[in-house]
Amino acid sequence: MRSVRARAALGATVVVAVALIGAGFAVLLVLRANLTDQAGLQAEVAAREVAGQLALDVPVDRLDLPDAEEHPVQVTDEDGRLVAVSEDLVAITGTGTDRVKPQASAVPTSTGTDDDGLGDRHGGENRGDDDANGSIPARGEVSTDDPDFTNGTATVGGDTADYRFASVSATTGAGVTLTVHAGAPLATEQKAVGSVRGAMLIGLPVMLLIVAAVTWLMTRRALRPVEGIRAEMAAITASEDLSRRVPEPGSRDEIARLARTTNETLTALEASVDRQRRFVADASHELRNPIASLRTQLEVGAAHPDLLDVPGAVTDTVRLQALAADLLLLARLDAGERPGNTRLDMGALLHEEVSQRTGDRIPVTVSVPPSEPFEVTGSRGQLARIIGNLLDNAERHAESSVAVSVRTERGSVAVAVSDDGAGVPESERERIFERFVRLDDARSRDEGGAGLGLAIARDVTRRHQGTLTVTRSPEGGARFELRLPARPDPGR
């Protein structure tokens, strides 16, 4: 039962079995009820025919009774005495009396006579004028109420069978009430129900086997692509080759979407692993240079103290410290570090950051509209890091001017940093935000940096739900624009 196919086949078989058993019982009950009602209708017809004869004052010993095997009949009076019975009826049950021999009972058949002395034997109106006393002879009637139905048995000529009995009352012309019990055989109902029951007992297991087999085969066919996906994923895990992909079935069902999503996940995982590998390789390469330079200077200083380049060692140490800080920040960002929820004014932050930059070779021009709030929500240190990295990049490439401005636009705060340098080619405007990317390979590492400043600025911007893009500035250089969601004004 650990197999999905087995569980699916068992579940489908159980559901179908319950449904078929319930439907089978319902069919048998409806069939039995319909056939029993038909037998009751036949018994009622037979009983009313005999009751009609009694209402016409036919003597009980001259009743025209139907065949006992088809419709056994008993006629009882008001005291329950049996006054008439079908011939060859040996035993009977279910009618209220099991007697099969008539008992003595005075049953008058007429209460009046015609002028010619014959009387009205049929309970109708006198065909002539009124009799000498001026009265109309009485006539009998058959009860119009619904008959009473019972089930019982009757033995006719040595054969016993089940019957459906109907009881109908009739009143003779003399005012005597008699009850006619007539039966109809239930053999047809029993035979039909038995045949249907037997067919169900034979067909139900066969149908359940078919359902189980079809479900098993269909489930196996449907899950065959899943097994292919599983096998390929196991091979990818064993080989650690993330360039492989799982097979995608040609169907457009859930399994095809699963395979597609799995391949997309593998693509993203491959890109992430490649990015991590490049990051480690680039970081090792970037760290190796200042460490090697620092080691060389220390070894020279140890051998020849008078040749120790202390300023150079300090410069390499500072560069190594800055690179380590950048790598640590990128690691925290990759781990999902979220910014804070501090309320900040970007205009004040720009003034503060620019005022602290005392060693810039080109003065920075700051443009902040007065008396206008530029409030955002985030981490003060990380947002200051973005501004600092953008200004460092502008200082590195500008020829004579660097400008920074801030404005509000459609629910966001936009900070623009522009320079008049060579600018960024349009084809490279996204690539420069990748880690350890330098567009000018001839530039020395000291002047060009490690290629992490813009990558850090883009990652921090995304953590703040903002965007960082680069275009051409009016001066011909690069224009970096930082957009952050503006903090709603609680006073509005």
C-alpha positions as CSV (number, residue, x, y, z in Angstrom):
1,M,0.0,0.0,0.0
2,R,3.0,2.3,-0.2
3,S,2.4,2.6,-4.0
4,V,0.2,5.4,-5.2
5,R,-1.1,3.0,-7.9
6,A,-2.2,0.5,-5.3
7,R,-3.9,3.2,-3.1
8,A,-5.6,4.7,-6.1
9,A,-6.8,1.3,-7.3
10,L,-8.1,0.3,-3.9
11,G,-9.8,3.7,-3.3
12,A,-11.5,3.6,-6.7
13,T,-12.6,0.0,-6.1
14,V,-14.0,0.7,-2.7
15,V,-15.9,3.8,-3.9
16,V,-17.3,1.9,-6.9
17,A,-18.2,-1.1,-4.7
18,V,-20.1,1.1,-2.2
19,A,-21.9,2.9,-5.1
20,L,-22.8,-0.4,-6.8
21,I,-24.0,-2.1,-3.6
22,G,-26.1,0.9,-2.7
23,A,-27.5,1.2,-6.3
24,G,-28.1,-2.6,-6.3
25,F,-30.1,-2.5,-3.1
26,A,-32.1,0.4,-4.4
27,V,-32.9,-1.4,-7.7
28,L,-33.9,-4.5,-5.8
29,L,-36.2,-2.6,-3.5
30,V,-37.8,-0.6,-6.3
31,L,-38.2,-3.8,-8.4
32,R,-39.7,-5.7,-5.5
33,A,-42.1,-2.8,-4.7
34,N,-43.3,-2.5,-8.3
35,L,-43.9,-6.2,-8.8
36,T,-45.6,-6.5,-5.4
37,D,-47.8,-3.6,-6.4
38,Q,-48.7,-5.3,-9.7
39,A,-49.5,-8.5,-7.8
40,G,-51.6,-6.5,-5.4
41,L,-53.5,-4.8,-8.3
42,Q,-54.3,-8.2,-9.8
43,A,-55.5,-9.5,-6.4
44,E,-57.7,-6.4,-6.0
45,V,-59.2,-6.9,-9.5
46,A,-60.0,-10.5,-8.6
47,A,-61.5,-9.5,-5.2
48,R,-63.6,-6.8,-6.7
49,E,-65.0,-9.2,-9.4
50,V,-66.2,-11.6,-6.6
51,A,-67.4,-8.7,-4.5
52,G,-69.4,-7.4,-7.5
53,Q,-71.2,-10.7,-7.7
54,L,-72.1,-10.5,-4.0
55,A,-73.4,-7.0,-4.5
56,L,-75.6,-8.4,-7.2
57,D,-77.0,-10.9,-4.7
58,V,-75.5,-13.9,-6.3
59,P,-75.7,-16.7,-3.8
60,V,-72.4,-17.6,-2.2
61,D,-72.7,-21.2,-3.4
62,R,-73.1,-20.0,-7.0
63,L,-70.2,-17.5,-7.1
64,D,-68.0,-17.7,-10.1
65,L,-64.6,-17.9,-8.4
66,P,-61.4,-17.7,-10.4
67,D,-58.9,-20.5,-10.6
68,A,-57.5,-21.2,-7.1
69,E,-54.0,-21.5,-8.3
70,E,-54.1,-18.1,-10.0
71,H,-56.3,-16.3,-7.5
72,P,-57.3,-18.2,-4.3
73,V,-60.4,-16.6,-2.8
74,Q,-62.0,-16.7,0.6
75,V,-65.3,-15.0,1.5
76,T,-66.1,-14.3,5.2
77,D,-69.0,-12.7,6.8
78,E,-69.2,-10.1,9.5
79,D,-68.5,-12.7,12.2
80,G,-65.4,-14.0,10.5
81,R,-67.1,-17.3,9.4
82,L,-65.9,-18.7,6.1
83,V,-68.9,-18.8,3.7
84,A,-67.2,-19.4,0.4
85,V,-63.7,-20.7,-0.8
86,S,-62.0,-21.6,-4.0
87,E,-61.9,-25.2,-5.0
88,D,-58.8,-27.3,-4.4
89,L,-57.6,-24.8,-1.8
90,V,-55.9,-27.0,0.9
91,A,-54.3,-24.4,3.2
92,I,-54.0,-20.6,3.4
93,T,-52.3,-18.0,5.6
94,G,-52.3,-14.2,5.6
95,T,-56.0,-13.5,5.2
96,G,-57.0,-13.6,8.9
97,T,-58.5,-17.0,8.8
98,D,-56.8,-20.3,7.8
99,R,-60.1,-22.2,7.3
100,V,-60.6,-23.8,3.9
101,K,-64.1,-25.4,4.6
102,P,-67.2,-23.2,4.4
103,Q,-69.2,-22.8,7.6
104,A,-73.0,-22.6,7.9
105,S,-74.1,-19.0,7.6
106,A,-77.5,-17.6,6.6
107,V,-76.7,-15.0,4.0
108,P,-79.8,-13.5,2.4
109,T,-79.3,-12.4,-1.2
110,S,-82.3,-10.2,-1.7
111,T,-84.8,-8.1,0.3
112,G,-87.6,-7.7,-2.2
113,T,-89.4,-9.4,-5.2
114,D,-90.9,-8.2,-8.5
115,D,-94.6,-8.3,-9.2
116,D,-94.0,-11.5,-11.2
117,G,-92.4,-13.1,-8.1
118,L,-88.8,-13.2,-9.6
119,G,-87.4,-10.2,-7.7
120,D,-84.5,-8.1,-8.7
121,R,-81.5,-10.5,-8.5
122,H,-78.9,-8.0,-9.7
123,G,-79.5,-5.2,-7.2
124,G,-80.6,-2.8,-9.9
125,E,-83.8,-0.8,-10.1
126,N,-87.0,-2.7,-10.7
127,R,-87.6,-3.0,-14.4
128,G,-91.4,-2.5,-13.9
129,D,-93.4,-0.2,-11.8
130,D,-93.2,0.0,-8.0
131,D,-94.6,-3.0,-6.2
132,A,-97.9,-3.0,-4.5
133,N,-96.4,-1.4,-1.4
134,G,-94.9,1.3,-3.5
135,S,-91.2,0.5,-2.4
136,I,-88.1,0.0,-4.5
137,P,-86.2,-3.3,-3.9
138,A,-82.8,-2.7,-2.2
139,R,-79.5,-3.3,-4.1
140,G,-76.0,-4.2,-2.8
141,E,-72.7,-2.3,-3.3
142,V,-69.0,-2.8,-3.3
143,S,-66.8,-0.8,-1.0
144,T,-64.9,2.0,-2.8
145,D,-62.2,2.2,-0.1
146,D,-58.7,1.1,-0.7
147,P,-58.4,-2.6,0.0
148,D,-56.2,-4.0,2.7
149,F,-53.1,-5.8,1.4
150,T,-51.3,-8.6,3.1
151,N,-48.7,-11.3,2.2
152,G,-49.3,-14.9,2.8
153,T,-49.2,-18.4,1.4
154,A,-51.7,-20.8,-0.2
155,T,-51.6,-24.5,-0.9
156,V,-53.5,-25.6,-4.0
157,G,-53.4,-29.2,-5.0
158,G,-50.3,-29.9,-2.9
159,D,-48.3,-26.9,-4.2
160,T,-47.6,-24.1,-1.8
161,A,-46.7,-20.6,-3.0
162,D,-46.5,-17.1,-1.8
163,Y,-49.4,-14.7,-2.6
164,R,-50.4,-11.1,-2.3
165,F,-53.9,-10.8,-0.8
166,A,-56.4,-8.0,-1.2
167,S,-59.4,-7.7,1.0
168,V,-62.5,-6.0,-0.4
169,S,-65.9,-5.5,1.4
170,A,-69.2,-5.9,-0.3
171,T,-72.8,-5.4,1.0
172,T,-75.6,-7.6,-0.4
173,G,-79.1,-6.4,-1.2
174,A,-80.1,-7.8,2.2
175,G,-77.7,-5.6,4.0
176,V,-75.2,-8.3,4.8
177,T,-71.5,-7.2,4.7
178,L,-69.1,-9.8,3.4
179,T,-65.4,-9.6,2.9
180,V,-63.6,-11.1,-0.1
181,H,-60.0,-12.2,0.2
182,A,-58.4,-12.7,-3.2
183,G,-54.7,-13.4,-3.8
184,A,-52.3,-13.1,-6.7
185,P,-49.1,-15.1,-7.0
186,L,-45.7,-13.5,-6.1
187,A,-43.8,-16.0,-8.1
188,T,-43.1,-13.5,-10.9
189,E,-41.8,-11.0,-8.4
190,Q,-39.6,-13.6,-6.6
191,K,-38.2,-14.9,-9.9
192,A,-37.4,-11.4,-11.2
193,V,-35.8,-10.3,-7.9
194,G,-33.8,-13.5,-7.7
195,S,-32.6,-13.1,-11.3
196,V,-31.5,-9.5,-10.7
197,R,-29.8,-10.5,-7.4
198,G,-28.0,-13.3,-9.0
199,A,-26.8,-11.1,-11.9
200,M,-25.6,-8.5,-9.4
201,L,-23.7,-11.1,-7.3
202,I,-22.0,-12.3,-10.4
203,G,-21.5,-9.0,-12.1
204,L,-20.4,-7.0,-9.1
205,P,-17.1,-8.8,-8.5
206,V,-16.3,-8.8,-12.2
207,M,-17.0,-5.1,-12.4
208,L,-14.9,-4.4,-9.4
209,L,-12.0,-6.3,-10.9
210,I,-12.3,-4.3,-14.1
211,V,-12.4,-1.0,-12.2
212,A,-9.3,-2.0,-10.1
213,A,-7.4,-3.1,-13.2
214,V,-8.3,-0.1,-15.3
215,T,-7.5,2.3,-12.4
216,W,-4.1,0.5,-11.9
217,L,-3.2,0.7,-15.5
218,M,-4.4,4.3,-15.9
219,T,-2.6,5.4,-12.8
220,R,0.6,3.6,-13.9
221,R,0.4,5.3,-17.2
222,A,-0.3,8.7,-15.7
223,L,2.6,8.4,-13.1
224,R,5.1,7.1,-15.6
225,P,6.4,10.6,-16.3
226,V,6.7,11.2,-12.6
227,E,8.9,8.2,-12.3
228,G,11.0,9.6,-15.2
229,I,11.3,12.9,-13.3
230,R,12.2,11.1,-10.1
231,A,14.9,9.0,-11.8
232,E,16.4,12.0,-13.5
233,M,16.4,14.1,-10.3
234,A,18.2,11.2,-8.5
235,A,20.8,11.1,-11.3
236,I,21.2,14.9,-11.1
237,T,21.7,14.6,-7.3
238,A,24.2,11.8,-7.7
239,S,26.2,13.5,-10.5
240,E,25.9,17.1,-9.2
241,D,25.4,18.1,-12.8
242,L,22.9,20.9,-12.6
243,S,22.9,21.4,-16.4
244,R,20.8,18.3,-16.8
245,R,17.0,18.7,-17.0
246,V,14.1,16.3,-16.3
247,P,12.0,15.1,-19.3
248,E,8.9,17.1,-20.0
249,P,5.9,15.1,-21.2
250,G,4.0,16.4,-24.2
251,S,0.7,16.7,-22.3
252,R,-0.6,19.9,-20.8
253,D,-1.6,18.4,-17.5
254,E,-0.4,18.8,-13.9
255,I,2.6,16.5,-14.4
256,A,3.8,18.5,-17.4
257,R,3.6,21.7,-15.4
258,L,5.4,19.9,-12.6
259,A,8.2,18.9,-15.0
260,R,8.4,22.5,-16.4
261,T,8.5,24.0,-12.9
262,T,11.2,21.5,-11.9
263,N,13.3,22.5,-14.9
264,E,12.8,26.1,-14.0
265,T,13.9,25.4,-10.5
266,L,17.0,23.6,-11.8
267,T,17.8,26.5,-14.0
268,A,17.5,28.9,-11.1
269,L,19.5,26.6,-8.9
270,E,22.2,26.2,-11.6
271,A,22.4,30.0,-12.0
272,S,22.6,30.5,-8.2
273,V,25.4,27.9,-7.8
274,D,27.3,29.4,-10.7
275,R,26.9,32.8,-9.2
276,Q,28.1,31.5,-5.9
277,R,31.1,29.8,-7.5
278,R,32.0,32.9,-9.4
279,F,31.6,35.0,-6.3
280,V,33.9,32.7,-4.3
281,A,36.4,32.7,-7.2
282,D,36.3,36.4,-7.7
283,A,36.4,37.1,-3.9
284,S,39.4,34.9,-3.6
285,H,41.1,36.6,-6.5
286,E,40.3,40.1,-5.1
287,L,41.5,39.1,-1.6
288,R,44.7,37.5,-2.9
289,N,46.1,40.7,-4.4
290,P,46.0,42.9,-1.2
291,I,47.0,40.0,1.0
292,A,50.0,39.2,-1.3
293,S,51.0,42.8,-1.5
294,L,50.7,43.2,2.3
295,R,52.7,40.1,2.9
296,T,55.4,41.2,0.5
297,Q,55.7,44.5,2.3
298,L,55.8,42.9,5.7
299,E,58.5,40.4,4.6
300,V,60.6,43.2,3.1
301,G,60.1,45.2,6.3
302,A,61.1,42.2,8.4
303,A,64.3,41.7,6.4
304,H,65.1,45.3,5.8
305,P,63.3,47.5,8.3
306,D,64.5,50.7,6.7
307,L,62.7,49.7,3.4
308,L,59.3,49.1,5.1
309,D,56.5,50.9,3.2
310,V,54.2,51.7,6.1
311,P,51.8,53.9,4.1
312,G,51.5,51.2,1.4
313,A,50.8,48.6,4.0
314,V,48.1,50.7,5.6
315,T,46.6,51.3,2.2
316,D,46.4,47.6,1.4
317,T,45.0,46.9,4.9
318,V,42.3,49.5,4.4
319,R,41.5,48.1,1.0
320,L,41.4,44.6,2.4
321,Q,39.2,45.8,5.2
322,A,36.7,47.5,2.8
323,L,36.6,44.4,0.6
324,A,35.9,42.1,3.6
325,A,33.1,44.5,4.7
326,D,31.6,44.4,1.2
327,L,31.7,40.6,1.1
328,L,30.1,40.4,4.5
329,L,27.3,42.7,3.5
330,L,26.7,40.7,0.3
331,A,26.6,37.5,2.4
332,R,24.0,39.1,4.8
333,L,21.9,40.2,1.8
334,D,22.0,36.8,0.2
335,A,20.9,35.3,3.5
336,G,17.7,37.4,3.3
337,E,18.5,40.2,5.7
338,R,15.7,42.6,5.8
339,P,16.1,46.4,6.2
340,G,14.9,48.2,9.3
341,N,11.7,50.3,9.6
342,T,13.3,53.6,10.4
343,R,11.7,56.8,9.2
344,L,14.3,58.8,7.1
345,D,14.5,62.1,5.2
346,M,16.5,61.5,2.0
347,G,17.3,65.2,1.7
348,A,18.9,65.4,5.1
349,L,20.7,62.1,4.4
350,L,22.2,63.5,1.2
351,H,23.5,66.6,2.9
352,E,24.9,64.5,5.7
353,E,26.7,62.1,3.4
354,V,28.1,64.8,1.1
355,S,29.3,66.9,4.1
356,Q,31.4,63.9,5.3
357,R,33.2,63.5,2.0
358,T,36.2,65.7,2.5
359,G,38.7,63.9,0.3
360,D,36.8,64.0,-3.0
361,R,38.8,65.3,-6.0
362,I,35.6,66.9,-7.5
363,P,33.2,68.8,-5.3
364,V,29.7,67.4,-5.2
365,T,26.8,69.7,-6.1
366,V,23.7,68.9,-3.9
367,S,20.2,70.0,-5.1
368,V,17.5,69.5,-2.4
369,P,14.3,71.5,-2.7
370,P,13.6,73.4,0.5
371,S,10.6,72.9,2.7
372,E,9.7,69.6,1.1
373,P,9.8,66.3,3.0
374,F,11.5,63.3,1.2
375,E,10.6,60.7,3.8
376,V,11.2,56.9,3.2
377,T,11.3,53.9,5.4
378,G,14.4,51.7,5.7
379,S,17.8,51.2,7.2
380,R,19.8,54.4,7.6
381,G,23.2,52.6,7.3
382,Q,22.2,50.7,4.1
383,L,20.7,53.7,2.4
384,A,23.7,55.8,3.2
385,R,25.8,53.0,1.8
386,I,23.9,53.3,-1.5
387,I,24.5,57.0,-1.7
388,G,28.2,56.6,-0.8
389,N,28.7,53.9,-3.5
390,L,27.0,56.0,-6.2
391,L,29.1,59.0,-5.3
392,D,32.2,56.9,-5.3
393,N,31.4,55.6,-8.7
394,A,30.7,59.1,-10.0
395,E,33.9,60.5,-8.5
396,R,35.9,57.7,-10.2
397,H,34.6,58.4,-13.7
398,A,33.7,62.2,-13.7
399,E,35.9,64.7,-15.5
400,S,34.8,67.9,-13.8
401,S,31.4,67.7,-12.1
402,V,29.3,65.5,-9.9
403,A,25.8,66.4,-9.0
404,V,23.2,64.7,-6.7
405,S,19.5,65.7,-6.5
406,V,16.3,64.5,-4.9
407,R,12.6,64.9,-5.8
408,T,9.3,63.3,-5.3
409,E,7.4,61.7,-8.2
410,R,4.2,59.6,-8.2
411,G,4.5,58.2,-4.7
412,S,8.2,57.7,-4.7
413,V,11.4,59.5,-3.7
414,A,13.9,59.7,-6.6
415,V,17.6,60.4,-5.9
416,A,19.8,61.1,-9.0
417,V,23.6,61.0,-9.1
418,S,25.1,62.4,-12.4
419,D,28.6,63.0,-13.7
420,D,30.2,64.2,-16.9
421,G,32.4,61.2,-17.6
422,A,32.4,58.7,-20.4
423,G,29.0,57.3,-19.4
424,V,27.9,53.7,-19.6
425,P,27.1,52.0,-23.0
426,E,23.5,51.0,-23.3
427,S,24.4,47.4,-23.8
428,E,26.3,47.3,-20.5
429,R,23.7,49.2,-18.3
430,E,22.5,46.0,-16.6
431,R,25.8,44.2,-16.6
432,I,27.5,46.8,-14.4
433,F,25.3,45.8,-11.5
434,E,26.7,42.3,-11.5
435,R,29.3,41.5,-8.9
436,F,33.0,42.0,-9.7
437,V,32.3,43.6,-13.0
438,R,34.6,46.3,-14.4
439,L,34.0,47.8,-17.8
440,D,37.5,49.3,-18.1
441,D,39.8,46.3,-17.8
442,A,42.9,48.5,-18.4
443,R,42.0,50.5,-15.2
444,S,44.1,49.5,-12.2
445,R,42.4,47.8,-9.4
446,D,43.1,50.6,-7.0
447,E,41.3,53.1,-9.3
448,G,38.6,50.8,-10.5
449,G,37.7,49.2,-7.2
450,A,36.6,45.6,-6.7
451,G,33.5,45.9,-8.8
452,L,31.1,45.4,-5.8
453,G,29.8,48.9,-5.1
454,L,27.0,49.0,-7.7
455,A,26.1,45.4,-7.0
456,I,25.7,46.2,-3.3
457,A,23.7,49.3,-4.2
458,R,21.3,47.3,-6.4
459,D,20.8,44.5,-3.9
460,V,20.2,47.0,-1.0
461,T,17.7,48.9,-3.2
462,R,15.7,45.7,-3.9
463,R,15.6,44.9,-0.2
464,H,14.0,48.3,0.2
465,Q,11.4,47.6,-2.5
466,G,13.0,50.2,-4.8
467,T,14.8,50.4,-8.2
468,L,18.2,51.5,-9.3
469,T,18.7,52.3,-13.0
470,V,21.4,54.0,-15.1
471,T,20.8,56.4,-18.1
472,R,22.7,59.1,-19.9
473,S,23.1,62.4,-18.0
474,P,22.6,65.8,-19.7
475,E,26.3,66.4,-19.3
476,G,27.0,63.3,-21.3
477,G,28.1,61.0,-18.5
478,A,26.2,58.5,-16.4
479,R,23.1,59.2,-14.4
480,F,22.1,56.8,-11.7
481,E,18.6,57.1,-10.4
482,L,17.5,55.5,-7.1
483,R,13.7,55.3,-6.5
484,L,12.2,54.3,-3.1
485,P,8.6,54.2,-2.0
486,A,7.7,57.4,-0.2
487,R,6.4,57.2,3.3
488,P,2.8,58.3,3.5
489,D,2.2,61.6,5.2
490,P,0.0,60.8,8.3
491,G,-1.3,64.4,8.2
492,R,-3.1,63.9,4.9
